């Protein structure tokens, strides 16, 4: 009963978010995110109807459709990177390289795991893959946020809401999937409710944060330095070396 | 079990970051102009407020200690040591703060630089981290051994002060214009001069 309530509330909020996206014209600002919500809405509605009409159909299609929405969810990170670092070419470069490294490491890890595991059932593969992709999404978000904090980049209300909402769902999914894999089938019911609740919470955050468009804060007074990163970096390095030698001598004394 | 712990740690770490983001006060958006001013102030503070030889001699030199030891009662001697320790800790803390300001200055510029060297940026990040930690360590040494635990500090600090300030001036000089550009003075004797 509770899971059905969560399901219906989720559908309602997804529909509301999509309506607001069209009315406020934000669908063009965050195309991957709204694509993801649209994908989840269609899948969720289809599964809801099939659950009412033909439960066996639901059982068959749950994991494949879950995987499709999972892949679509990775696109949300692209929206985050594009908006967060839009004005900051240097920070964007660091973020891009770090994100590519994480993707590369994930593909290598998943490939290695698939090659070394002897017996694989489709369900085990899907569940394992979902967990691995959730880990990837979590690591990508942590990396992006680390860079945002390190470079002191200001984020707009829309983007903060998008990240907090998506991160909440990813984090909750990761933790519940890990516990589910450890605890076994007895955790299944709690897992379903916890994951649905986390998703509903994310939808609430998104509904509020993305109700109207709030642009990214634009940094001002940045036009006076168009190049010469090397000069800046080497000068900073010189200062650091000088300070370091000072502290070394002080410590020795 | 280890896998479960790793996944739980990643999930918990993500939630910590999200909490930090949600509680974060608005990050500065002023860009380079603001960082430039702060870097100048940091250098000024380091050069004239924290690292001058006579100031360091005043804080860490043994002259005052010898005088207080010879001329006053033990109670005043203890009070003097307590007070001097407090001052030396404040000094170390301020040096650390100014290093952080210099760090903000660098990051304030480099975040806009699409041509930045990732290798250099990573090394600088490590260098900043090491220096900030070194400052922390210095604070610990001062806390544990007192202001007179490192007697050679005066000479070293005097030399380092001159060197650091000289290099820092150079590092900021390339951002300065060669001369002030002046708007045509067609508004009479009160015409404005703008430094570009």
Short mmCIF file of N, CA and C in Angstrom, two decimals, chain A residues 9 16 35 37 42 45 54 58 89 178 199 206 226 249:
data_model
loop_
_atom_site.label_atom_id
_atom_site.label_comp_id
_atom_site.label_asym_id
_atom_site.label_seq_id
_atom_site.Cartn_x
_atom_site.Cartn_y
_atom_site.Cartn_z
N UNK A 9 2.53 9.20 -6.03
CA UNK A 9 3.04 10.56 -5.73
C UNK A 9 4.22 10.90 -6.64
N UNK A 16 4.41 17.03 -12.89
CA UNK A 16 4.46 18.45 -12.53
C UNK A 16 5.79 19.08 -12.99
N UNK A 35 15.31 15.13 -20.04
CA UNK A 35 15.24 13.88 -20.79
C UNK A 35 15.17 12.69 -19.83
N UNK A 37 14.05 12.78 -16.68
CA UNK A 37 12.75 12.79 -15.99
C UNK A 37 11.67 12.25 -16.93
N UNK A 42 7.85 8.02 -18.34
CA UNK A 42 7.27 7.08 -19.31
C UNK A 42 7.41 5.64 -18.79
N UNK A 45 5.19 5.12 -15.65
CA UNK A 45 3.76 5.04 -15.99
C UNK A 45 3.44 3.71 -16.66
N UNK A 54 -1.21 -6.57 -16.00
CA UNK A 54 -0.50 -7.86 -16.13
C UNK A 54 0.76 -7.86 -15.28
N UNK A 58 5.16 -6.81 -15.69
CA UNK A 58 5.93 -5.92 -14.82
C UNK A 58 7.21 -6.59 -14.36
N UNK A 89 36.77 28.12 -17.71
CA UNK A 89 37.41 27.18 -18.65
C UNK A 89 38.45 26.29 -17.96
N UNK A 178 23.70 -1.78 -1.79
CA UNK A 178 24.82 -2.47 -1.13
C UNK A 178 24.30 -3.32 0.04
N UNK A 199 13.63 8.61 -3.80
CA UNK A 199 13.33 9.19 -5.11
C UNK A 199 12.26 10.28 -4.99
N UNK A 206 13.61 18.74 -6.56
CA UNK A 206 13.64 19.24 -7.95
C UNK A 206 12.44 20.14 -8.24
N UNK A 226 43.87 37.25 -19.93
CA UNK A 226 43.43 36.36 -20.98
C UNK A 226 44.39 35.20 -21.21
N UNK A 249 63.34 25.42 7.46
CA UNK A 249 64.43 25.92 8.32
C UNK A 249 63.92 26.20 9.72
#
